[in-house]
Short mmCIF file of C-alpha atoms in Angstrom, two decimals:
data_model
loop_
_atom_site.label_atom_id
_atom_site.label_comp_id
_atom_site.label_asym_id
_atom_site.label_seq_id
_atom_site.Cartn_x
_atom_site.Cartn_y
_atom_site.Cartn_z
CA UNK A 1 111.81 117.51 126.66
CA UNK A 2 108.78 115.31 127.41
CA UNK A 3 107.43 117.84 129.92
CA UNK A 4 106.33 120.08 127.02
CA UNK A 5 102.64 119.69 126.11
CA UNK A 6 101.98 117.90 122.83
CA UNK A 7 98.46 118.36 121.48
CA UNK A 8 96.97 115.90 119.00
CA UNK A 9 93.59 115.95 117.29
CA UNK A 10 91.64 112.96 118.59
CA UNK A 11 89.07 111.69 116.08
CA UNK A 12 87.30 109.99 118.99
CA UNK A 13 86.53 113.26 120.80
CA UNK A 14 86.64 115.55 117.74
CA UNK A 15 89.06 117.96 119.39
CA UNK A 16 92.72 118.59 120.11
CA UNK A 17 93.80 117.07 123.40
CA UNK A 18 96.96 117.14 125.43
CA UNK A 19 98.79 113.89 124.82
CA UNK A 20 99.61 112.02 128.02
CA UNK A 21 100.82 108.43 127.60
CA UNK A 22 99.04 105.69 129.53
CA UNK A 23 102.35 104.47 130.92
CA UNK A 24 104.94 107.22 130.39
CA UNK A 25 107.66 107.22 129.12
CA UNK A 26 106.38 104.30 127.03
CA UNK A 27 104.15 105.02 124.03
CA UNK A 28 102.32 102.46 121.91
CA UNK A 29 101.29 103.31 118.32
CA UNK A 30 99.39 101.12 115.87
CA UNK A 31 99.14 102.10 112.19
CA UNK A 32 96.98 100.24 109.69
CA UNK A 33 99.49 99.21 107.04
CA UNK A 34 99.13 98.17 103.39
CA UNK A 35 97.05 95.48 101.74
CA UNK A 36 99.77 93.91 99.61
CA UNK A 37 98.31 93.08 96.21
CA UNK A 38 99.88 95.92 94.18
CA UNK A 39 102.62 98.52 94.18
CA UNK A 40 102.35 101.36 96.72
CA UNK A 41 101.04 104.65 95.33
CA UNK A 42 101.05 108.24 96.57
CA UNK A 43 97.98 107.57 98.73
CA UNK A 44 99.93 104.87 100.60
CA UNK A 45 102.90 107.19 101.03
CA UNK A 46 100.96 109.82 102.93
CA UNK A 47 100.06 107.86 106.12
CA UNK A 48 103.50 106.23 106.10
CA UNK A 49 105.18 109.66 106.04
CA UNK A 50 102.74 111.52 108.31
CA UNK A 51 102.94 108.95 111.10
CA UNK A 52 106.67 108.58 110.57
CA UNK A 53 106.76 112.20 111.78
CA UNK A 54 104.77 111.19 114.87
CA UNK A 55 107.18 108.31 115.52
CA UNK A 56 110.23 110.53 115.02
CA UNK A 57 108.93 113.44 117.10
CA UNK A 58 107.90 111.27 120.05
CA UNK A 59 111.36 109.68 120.06
CA UNK A 60 112.94 113.13 119.84
CA UNK A 61 110.91 114.16 122.89
CA UNK A 62 112.40 111.25 124.83
CA UNK A 63 109.57 108.73 124.77
CA UNK A 64 110.23 105.03 124.32
CA UNK A 65 107.98 104.19 121.39
CA UNK A 66 106.71 100.81 120.24
CA UNK A 67 105.42 101.39 116.74
CA UNK A 68 103.37 98.60 115.16
CA UNK A 69 102.42 98.74 111.47
CA UNK A 70 100.60 95.69 110.15
CA UNK A 71 100.58 93.92 106.80
CA UNK A 72 97.13 92.88 105.52
CA UNK A 73 97.76 89.71 103.55
CA UNK A 74 94.34 88.05 103.97
CA UNK A 75 90.71 88.94 104.57
CA UNK A 76 90.42 92.21 102.63
CA UNK A 77 87.75 91.51 100.04
CA UNK A 78 87.27 93.15 96.65
CA UNK A 79 83.56 93.82 97.23
CA UNK A 80 81.62 95.85 99.76
CA UNK A 81 82.43 94.90 103.34
CA UNK A 82 81.87 91.12 103.47
CA UNK A 83 81.35 90.17 99.83
CA UNK A 84 83.55 89.26 96.91
CA UNK A 85 86.94 87.62 96.66
CA UNK A 86 90.06 88.16 98.73
CA UNK A 87 92.17 90.80 96.94
CA UNK A 88 95.39 88.81 97.22
CA UNK A 89 93.65 85.58 96.22
CA UNK A 90 92.20 87.26 93.17
CA UNK A 91 95.65 88.55 92.16
CA UNK A 92 97.12 85.08 92.70
CA UNK A 93 94.56 83.51 90.35
CA UNK A 94 95.21 86.12 87.67
CA UNK A 95 98.97 85.57 87.83
CA UNK A 96 98.79 81.80 88.51
CA UNK A 97 100.78 82.12 91.71
CA UNK A 98 100.38 81.07 95.31
CA UNK A 99 98.76 83.87 97.37
CA UNK A 100 101.84 84.09 99.60
CA UNK A 101 104.02 84.59 96.52
CA UNK A 102 101.90 87.60 95.61
CA UNK A 103 101.97 88.89 99.18
CA UNK A 104 105.74 88.49 99.56
CA UNK A 105 106.45 90.15 96.21
CA UNK A 106 104.41 93.23 97.09
CA UNK A 107 105.66 93.33 100.68
CA UNK A 108 109.19 93.54 99.27
CA UNK A 109 108.08 96.23 96.82
CA UNK A 110 106.33 98.18 99.59
CA UNK A 111 109.48 98.14 101.73
CA UNK A 112 111.65 99.18 98.80
CA UNK A 113 109.57 102.22 97.86
CA UNK A 114 108.52 103.32 101.37
CA UNK A 115 112.11 102.96 102.61
CA UNK A 116 113.21 105.25 99.78
CA UNK A 117 111.00 107.97 101.28
CA UNK A 118 113.21 107.83 104.39
CA UNK A 119 110.35 106.37 106.42
CA UNK A 120 111.67 104.57 109.49
CA UNK A 121 110.76 100.90 109.80
CA UNK A 122 108.26 100.16 112.59
CA UNK A 123 109.25 98.38 115.78
CA UNK A 124 107.01 95.43 114.83
CA UNK A 125 105.45 94.62 111.46
CA UNK A 126 102.99 91.74 112.00
CA UNK A 127 101.16 89.96 109.18
CA UNK A 128 97.50 89.03 109.39
CA UNK A 129 98.21 85.46 108.24
CA UNK A 130 100.70 85.05 111.07
CA UNK A 131 98.01 85.77 113.66
CA UNK A 132 95.10 83.51 112.73
CA UNK A 133 95.07 81.81 116.20
CA UNK A 134 94.85 85.21 117.92
CA UNK A 135 91.97 86.22 115.67
CA UNK A 136 90.10 82.97 116.33
CA UNK A 137 90.59 83.43 120.08
CA UNK A 138 89.22 86.96 119.86
CA UNK A 139 86.17 85.79 117.91
CA UNK A 140 85.51 83.09 120.52
CA UNK A 141 85.52 85.74 123.27
CA UNK A 142 83.08 87.93 121.34
CA UNK A 143 80.79 84.93 120.80
CA UNK A 144 81.03 83.95 124.49
CA UNK A 145 80.06 87.50 125.46
CA UNK A 146 76.96 87.29 123.29
CA UNK A 147 77.88 89.97 120.75
CA UNK A 148 78.28 87.67 117.74
CA UNK A 149 76.46 84.79 116.07
CA UNK A 150 77.40 81.95 113.75
CA UNK A 151 75.49 81.01 110.62
CA UNK A 152 76.52 78.50 107.95
CA UNK A 153 80.11 78.51 109.22
CA UNK A 154 80.46 82.28 109.16
CA UNK A 155 80.52 84.50 112.26
CA UNK A 156 79.14 88.05 112.36
CA UNK A 157 79.26 90.76 114.99
CA UNK A 158 75.70 91.64 116.05
CA UNK A 159 75.86 95.43 115.74
CA UNK A 160 72.37 96.25 117.15
CA UNK A 161 73.02 94.06 120.19
CA UNK A 162 76.41 95.71 120.67
CA UNK A 163 74.81 99.15 120.30
CA UNK A 164 72.42 98.32 123.14
CA UNK A 165 75.43 98.23 125.49
CA UNK A 166 77.95 100.58 123.88
CA UNK A 167 77.90 103.67 121.68
CA UNK A 168 78.35 102.31 118.16
CA UNK A 169 79.33 105.13 115.82
CA UNK A 170 81.34 106.89 118.52
CA UNK A 171 84.28 107.40 116.16
CA UNK A 172 82.50 108.10 112.88
CA UNK A 173 79.51 109.94 114.33
CA UNK A 174 77.11 107.71 112.39
CA UNK A 175 73.80 106.69 113.92
CA UNK A 176 72.83 103.03 113.86
CA UNK A 177 69.37 103.80 112.45
CA UNK A 178 70.96 105.69 109.58
CA UNK A 179 73.34 102.82 108.95
CA UNK A 180 70.49 100.33 108.92
CA UNK A 181 68.41 102.35 106.47
CA UNK A 182 71.34 103.46 104.34
CA UNK A 183 73.04 100.09 103.91
CA UNK A 184 72.09 98.37 100.70
CA UNK A 185 71.64 94.61 100.46
CA UNK A 186 74.94 92.85 99.87
CA UNK A 187 75.69 89.57 98.15
CA UNK A 188 75.20 86.89 100.78
CA UNK A 189 73.60 89.47 103.04
CA UNK A 190 70.73 87.13 103.83
CA UNK A 191 73.06 85.33 106.27
CA UNK A 192 73.13 88.42 108.43
CA UNK A 193 70.50 89.25 111.00
CA UNK A 194 71.03 92.95 110.32
CA UNK A 195 72.54 94.74 107.35
CA UNK A 196 74.92 96.63 109.64
CA UNK A 197 76.48 93.41 111.00
CA UNK A 198 79.98 92.64 109.78
CA UNK A 199 82.00 89.45 109.37
CA UNK A 200 84.45 88.21 111.97
CA UNK A 201 84.97 84.90 110.16
CA UNK A 202 83.88 83.79 106.71
CA UNK A 203 83.33 80.24 105.52
CA UNK A 204 85.47 79.66 102.44
CA UNK A 205 83.87 78.65 99.18
CA UNK A 206 85.59 75.74 97.35
CA UNK A 207 87.42 78.08 94.99
CA UNK A 208 88.73 80.34 97.78
CA UNK A 209 92.52 79.94 97.93
CA UNK A 210 93.27 81.29 101.42
CA UNK A 211 91.68 79.18 104.17
CA UNK A 212 92.27 77.96 107.71
CA UNK A 213 90.55 75.59 110.12
CA UNK A 214 88.40 77.11 112.85
CA UNK A 215 85.68 75.95 115.28
CA UNK A 216 83.06 77.20 112.80
CA UNK A 217 84.35 76.23 109.36
CA UNK A 218 87.34 76.08 107.09
CA UNK A 219 87.49 79.73 106.20
CA UNK A 220 89.28 83.00 106.71
CA UNK A 221 89.05 86.02 109.05
CA UNK A 222 87.16 89.20 108.25
CA UNK A 223 89.15 92.30 107.45
CA UNK A 224 88.54 94.19 110.71
CA UNK A 225 89.39 91.46 113.22
CA UNK A 226 93.07 91.28 112.24
CA UNK A 227 93.91 94.78 113.48
CA UNK A 228 92.13 94.31 116.81
CA UNK A 229 93.99 91.03 117.34
CA UNK A 230 97.43 92.34 116.40
CA UNK A 231 97.20 95.76 118.07
CA UNK A 232 96.04 94.34 121.40
CA UNK A 233 98.59 91.51 121.28
CA UNK A 234 101.55 93.85 120.93
CA UNK A 235 100.25 96.98 122.69
CA UNK A 236 97.68 95.80 125.24
CA UNK A 237 93.90 96.04 125.51
CA UNK A 238 94.14 99.82 125.55
CA UNK A 239 97.10 101.65 124.07
CA UNK A 240 98.04 105.23 123.31
CA UNK A 241 97.53 105.92 119.61
CA UNK A 242 95.77 104.19 116.72
CA UNK A 243 96.51 105.83 113.37
CA UNK A 244 95.44 105.45 109.77
CA UNK A 245 93.98 107.11 106.72
CA UNK A 246 90.65 108.94 106.96
CA UNK A 247 89.14 106.38 104.58
CA UNK A 248 89.57 103.73 107.29
CA UNK A 249 87.61 105.65 109.92
CA UNK A 250 84.42 103.86 108.85
CA UNK A 251 83.84 100.98 108.76
CA UNK A 252 87.28 99.61 109.64
CA UNK A 253 88.20 101.61 112.73
CA UNK A 254 84.63 101.76 114.00
CA UNK A 255 84.54 97.98 113.74
CA UNK A 256 87.84 97.68 115.60
CA UNK A 257 86.44 99.63 118.55
CA UNK A 258 83.33 97.45 118.62
CA UNK A 259 85.40 94.26 118.53
CA UNK A 260 87.68 95.42 121.35
CA UNK A 261 84.77 96.40 123.58
CA UNK A 262 82.75 93.27 122.76
CA UNK A 263 85.74 91.13 123.64
CA UNK A 264 86.44 92.89 126.96
CA UNK A 265 82.76 92.99 128.10
CA UNK A 266 81.59 93.45 130.85
CA UNK A 267 84.57 95.63 131.78
CA UNK A 268 84.38 99.38 131.01
CA UNK A 269 84.85 100.10 127.32
CA UNK A 270 88.44 100.59 126.23
CA UNK A 271 87.74 101.98 122.74
CA UNK A 272 90.98 100.10 121.97
CA UNK A 273 93.11 103.26 121.77
CA UNK A 274 93.15 106.47 123.79
CA UNK A 275 93.85 108.62 120.73
CA UNK A 276 92.65 107.97 117.17
CA UNK A 277 94.60 109.91 114.54
CA UNK A 278 93.64 110.12 110.87
CA UNK A 279 95.49 111.67 107.97
CA UNK A 280 93.42 113.02 105.12
CA UNK A 281 93.41 111.79 101.54
CA UNK A 282 95.42 112.74 98.49
CA UNK A 283 93.25 113.84 95.59
CA UNK A 284 93.64 114.21 91.83
CA UNK A 285 91.39 116.92 90.39
CA UNK A 286 89.36 116.81 93.60
CA UNK A 287 88.83 113.02 93.58
CA UNK A 288 90.43 110.61 96.04
CA UNK A 289 93.50 108.84 94.67
CA UNK A 290 92.98 105.10 94.92
CA UNK A 291 93.22 101.76 93.18
CA UNK A 292 89.45 101.31 93.18
CA UNK A 293 89.05 104.47 91.07
CA UNK A 294 91.99 103.66 88.82
CA UNK A 295 93.44 107.17 89.20
CA UNK A 296 96.50 106.34 91.26
CA UNK A 297 100.16 106.91 90.45
CA UNK A 298 102.62 104.43 91.94
CA UNK A 299 105.80 105.55 93.65
CA UNK A 300 107.76 103.66 90.99
CA UNK A 301 106.05 105.79 88.33
CA UNK A 302 106.93 108.97 90.23
CA UNK A 303 110.58 107.95 90.47
CA UNK A 304 110.85 107.08 86.76
CA UNK A 305 108.40 109.65 85.37
CA UNK A 306 106.61 106.90 83.46
CA UNK A 307 102.99 108.01 83.78
CA UNK A 308 100.82 110.07 81.47
CA UNK A 309 100.02 112.55 84.24
CA UNK A 310 103.70 113.21 84.99
CA UNK A 311 105.84 115.69 83.08
CA UNK A 312 109.08 114.42 84.67
CA UNK A 313 110.46 112.07 87.29
CA UNK A 314 110.48 113.08 90.97
CA UNK A 315 112.86 111.98 93.71
CA UNK A 316 111.63 110.27 96.89
CA UNK A 317 112.73 113.35 98.86
CA UNK A 318 110.55 115.59 96.66
CA UNK A 319 107.58 113.31 97.29
CA UNK A 320 108.23 113.39 101.04
CA UNK A 321 108.59 117.17 101.08
CA UNK A 322 105.42 117.60 98.98
CA UNK A 323 103.45 115.60 101.56
CA UNK A 324 104.95 117.43 104.56
CA UNK A 325 104.08 120.85 103.14
CA UNK A 326 100.44 120.20 104.05
CA UNK A 327 99.08 119.48 107.52
CA UNK A 328 98.31 115.78 107.83
CA UNK A 329 94.58 116.41 108.47
CA UNK A 330 94.08 118.54 105.35
CA UNK A 331 93.42 117.17 101.86
CA UNK A 332 96.36 117.34 99.48
CA UNK A 333 95.70 117.71 95.76
CA UNK A 334 98.24 116.28 93.34
CA UNK A 335 99.46 118.24 90.34
CA UNK A 336 102.68 118.45 88.37
CA UNK A 337 102.87 122.14 89.18
CA UNK A 338 102.71 121.45 92.92
CA UNK A 339 105.42 118.80 92.70
CA UNK A 340 107.70 121.02 90.63
CA UNK A 341 107.21 123.81 93.18
CA UNK A 342 108.03 121.34 95.98
CA UNK A 343 111.16 120.24 94.17
CA UNK A 344 112.37 123.84 93.83
CA UNK A 345 111.50 124.67 97.46
CA UNK A 346 113.29 121.57 98.73
CA UNK A 347 116.39 122.40 96.67
CA UNK A 348 116.37 125.93 98.12
CA UNK A 349 116.35 124.51 101.67
CA UNK A 350 119.03 121.91 100.92
CA UNK A 351 121.29 124.45 99.18
CA UNK A 352 121.08 126.85 102.14
CA UNK A 353 121.54 123.99 104.61
CA UNK A 354 124.77 123.09 102.82
CA UNK A 355 126.07 126.67 103.28
CA UNK A 356 125.68 126.63 107.07
CA UNK A 357 129.11 125.25 108.10
CA UNK A 358 130.99 127.88 106.10
CA UNK A 359 129.02 130.98 107.07
CA UNK A 360 131.11 133.96 108.30
CA UNK A 361 130.91 134.61 112.03
CA UNK A 362 131.11 137.79 114.12
CA UNK A 363 131.49 138.59 117.83
CA UNK A 364 127.76 139.20 118.21
CA UNK A 365 124.58 137.78 116.71
CA UNK A 366 121.69 139.77 115.30
CA UNK A 367 119.52 136.65 115.01
CA UNK A 368 117.67 134.76 117.74
CA UNK A 369 118.35 131.05 117.20
CA UNK A 370 116.47 130.03 120.33
CA UNK A 371 113.35 131.71 118.94
CA UNK A 372 113.72 129.55 115.82
CA UNK A 373 113.88 126.45 118.01
CA UNK A 374 110.78 127.54 119.93
CA UNK A 375 108.89 128.26 116.70
CA UNK A 376 109.71 124.84 115.28
CA UNK A 377 108.73 123.09 118.49
CA UNK A 378 105.51 125.09 118.80
CA UNK A 379 104.46 124.05 115.30
CA UNK A 380 105.04 120.35 115.99
CA UNK A 381 103.53 120.48 119.46
CA UNK A 382 100.37 121.82 117.81
CA UNK A 383 99.12 118.57 116.25
CA UNK A 384 102.31 117.92 114.24
CA UNK A 385 101.89 120.95 112.01
CA UNK A 386 104.68 120.27 109.54
CA UNK A 387 103.39 122.99 107.19
CA UNK A 388 104.06 125.69 109.82
CA UNK A 389 107.37 124.07 110.77
CA UNK A 390 108.50 124.24 107.13
CA UNK A 391 107.48 127.90 106.99
CA UNK A 392 109.86 128.52 109.91
CA UNK A 393 112.56 126.52 108.08
CA UNK A 394 112.20 128.93 105.15
CA UNK A 395 112.64 131.80 107.57
CA UNK A 396 115.89 130.16 108.64
CA UNK A 397 116.89 129.85 104.97
CA UNK A 398 116.48 133.61 104.56
CA UNK A 399 118.69 134.08 107.64
CA UNK A 400 121.42 131.95 106.06
CA UNK A 401 121.46 134.08 102.93
CA UNK A 402 121.36 137.28 105.01
CA UNK A 403 124.41 136.12 107.01
CA UNK A 404 126.23 135.16 103.84
CA UNK A 405 125.55 138.60 102.35
CA UNK A 406 126.58 140.42 105.54
CA UNK A 407 123.11 141.78 106.23
CA UNK A 408 122.93 139.78 109.49
CA UNK A 409 125.66 138.50 111.80
CA UNK A 410 126.06 135.37 113.89
CA UNK A 411 128.52 134.39 116.60
CA UNK A 412 130.48 131.09 116.42
CA UNK A 413 128.48 129.70 119.34
CA UNK A 414 125.14 130.64 117.75
CA UNK A 415 126.26 129.26 114.39
CA UNK A 416 126.94 125.90 116.02
CA UNK A 417 123.49 126.01 117.64
CA UNK A 418 121.95 127.04 114.31
CA UNK A 419 123.56 124.02 112.60
CA UNK A 420 122.39 121.65 115.33
CA UNK A 421 118.84 123.05 115.15
CA UNK A 422 118.62 122.64 111.38
CA UNK A 423 120.16 119.16 111.49
CA UNK A 424 117.83 117.96 114.23
CA UNK A 425 114.58 119.34 112.84
CA UNK A 426 115.27 118.71 109.15
CA UNK A 427 117.03 115.36 109.36
CA UNK A 428 115.99 113.75 112.64
CA UNK A 429 112.38 114.99 112.94
CA UNK A 430 111.19 115.82 109.42
CA UNK A 431 113.31 113.15 107.76
CA UNK A 432 114.65 115.49 105.07
CA UNK A 433 118.04 114.52 103.67
CA UNK A 434 120.70 117.13 102.83
CA UNK A 435 121.70 115.72 99.42
CA UNK A 436 119.70 117.53 96.77
CA UNK A 437 121.49 115.64 93.97
CA UNK A 438 119.21 112.62 94.37
CA UNK A 439 116.55 113.89 91.96
CA UNK A 440 119.20 114.92 89.42
CA UNK A 441 120.56 111.37 89.61
CA UNK A 442 117.08 109.93 89.13
CA UNK A 443 116.47 112.08 86.08
CA UNK A 444 119.93 111.23 84.68
CA UNK A 445 119.26 107.51 85.15
CA UNK A 446 115.90 107.86 83.42
CA UNK A 447 117.48 109.69 80.48
CA UNK A 448 120.29 107.13 80.21
CA UNK A 449 117.80 104.24 80.29
CA UNK A 450 115.68 105.80 77.56
CA UNK A 451 118.79 106.06 75.40
CA UNK A 452 119.83 102.43 76.06
CA UNK A 453 116.31 101.19 75.32
CA UNK A 454 116.35 103.14 72.04
CA UNK A 455 119.74 101.62 71.09
CA UNK A 456 118.47 98.15 71.98
CA UNK A 457 115.30 98.61 69.95
CA UNK A 458 117.41 99.64 66.94
CA UNK A 459 119.52 96.51 67.39
CA UNK A 460 116.42 94.33 67.53
CA UNK A 461 114.94 95.95 64.44
CA UNK A 462 118.19 95.09 62.64
CA UNK A 463 117.98 91.51 64.00
CA UNK A 464 121.15 92.10 66.02
CA UNK A 465 119.87 90.00 68.89
CA UNK A 466 123.34 89.46 70.36
CA UNK A 467 123.66 93.19 71.11
CA UNK A 468 120.04 93.36 72.28
CA UNK A 469 120.46 90.44 74.67
CA UNK A 470 123.83 91.73 75.89
CA UNK A 471 122.29 95.11 76.87
CA UNK A 472 119.45 93.34 78.68
CA UNK A 473 121.78 90.94 80.54
CA UNK A 474 124.31 93.61 81.54
CA UNK A 475 121.56 95.83 82.86
CA UNK A 476 120.15 92.94 84.90
CA UNK A 477 123.59 92.36 86.42
CA UNK A 478 123.57 96.06 87.35
CA UNK A 479 120.18 95.69 89.07
CA UNK A 480 117.93 96.98 86.28
CA UNK A 481 115.24 94.77 84.75
CA UNK A 482 113.96 95.37 81.21
CA UNK A 483 110.39 94.33 80.39
CA UNK A 484 109.44 93.91 76.74
CA UNK A 485 105.79 94.47 75.86
CA UNK A 486 103.82 95.18 72.69
CA UNK A 487 106.18 97.52 70.81
CA UNK A 488 107.39 99.02 74.11
CA UNK A 489 110.10 98.31 76.65
CA UNK A 490 109.92 99.45 80.28
CA UNK A 491 112.47 99.14 83.07
CA UNK A 492 112.56 98.90 86.84
CA UNK A 493 115.16 98.68 89.56
CA UNK A 494 115.49 95.22 91.06
#
């Protein structure tokens, strides 16, 4: 299988290129994972699902894949680039918790909700806080090579000096002069020699919760250095594929390339990865979905239907199918109408898929199953075009109904091949599950919970606290947590 040409769009070269691993049959992939200070939303689901397809398809083709997806649990600040407070530290202060309590809670939540989307776990899932020594070592190398400077206990990469040796902006296409003139003054920016410089290490202020000893100060690493340290540790100085959301292309991924080259100087530039893949954003009414804009919908809210923008609950499989119906490099606009359409389309596929084993057979076939296989492969070989692959799946659905109605015929041997093709491409490659009852169960659970909450509220209003507490305790034993707020009660699965 791996002799077939797979073409991927490389953000580094701005074109589709034939994918050839550096050390076939081994393939190394690094995906920038979540910053764990809140529940995952639809925008987090998209890269997880899109690059799950890459992981699955490469394994299907016979490659031995090491897939690394990191956890950012330090160094990602709330302000622009190098200013503000650590996002997890800020959350810890608000909730009066240790930062690692916050991180662990949301790591567990991330796994719970992303797993529900049938996203395969990565081969390695390193945490930034578990790789502070590697980051310090990397910063030392960059300093030794003359591409960074230390001031007041903080260390910055000298972007103009780097750009004198290497092409800074190679990934994003941004010119250094434009960056210099277009970058506004940041808080604490006077430490920097140039506004385009970015932090490798930051000296911690007294109130900063997350801090480590280093040769320069008690402080914490910058956001960008963690991914360079972890990707190169587990995949080598140059590896096959670096993936992430399009919003990370600049400055995060551009900074990663600069760090990798500055560290390996004077050897030829590695650009860290051979291929850079980026999935596009999910939008709501044309605007990017994100926590910073406050327009996000968490996966938990999708599953329960508890959001003002949702008309109903949606199953994890519906969310997955909704995302796969668009090519990963195109924008995807959220709407209830689109999700309802996805739910109906998915149910149509799953219903037909369920009919396959019991279809009537005939001595001869009027359908070309091998052509279906070739069409599905061609779509995925062409930059993982799941939208086209799903269109071919719908063609197969029409075949199933035509066979059932006697309009088309299929031989026993071709029927077996048809089943295997659908099972492989739907289940193994696209990660679609055959049970379409999942969403019905989710909606039934939501309806049942609303009824129980109403009964409990009536009991409380009548001061029947024994019944109220008994409902709460029994639900907790069953894995459902009730949360009482101001005149409202919400629930979540534990």
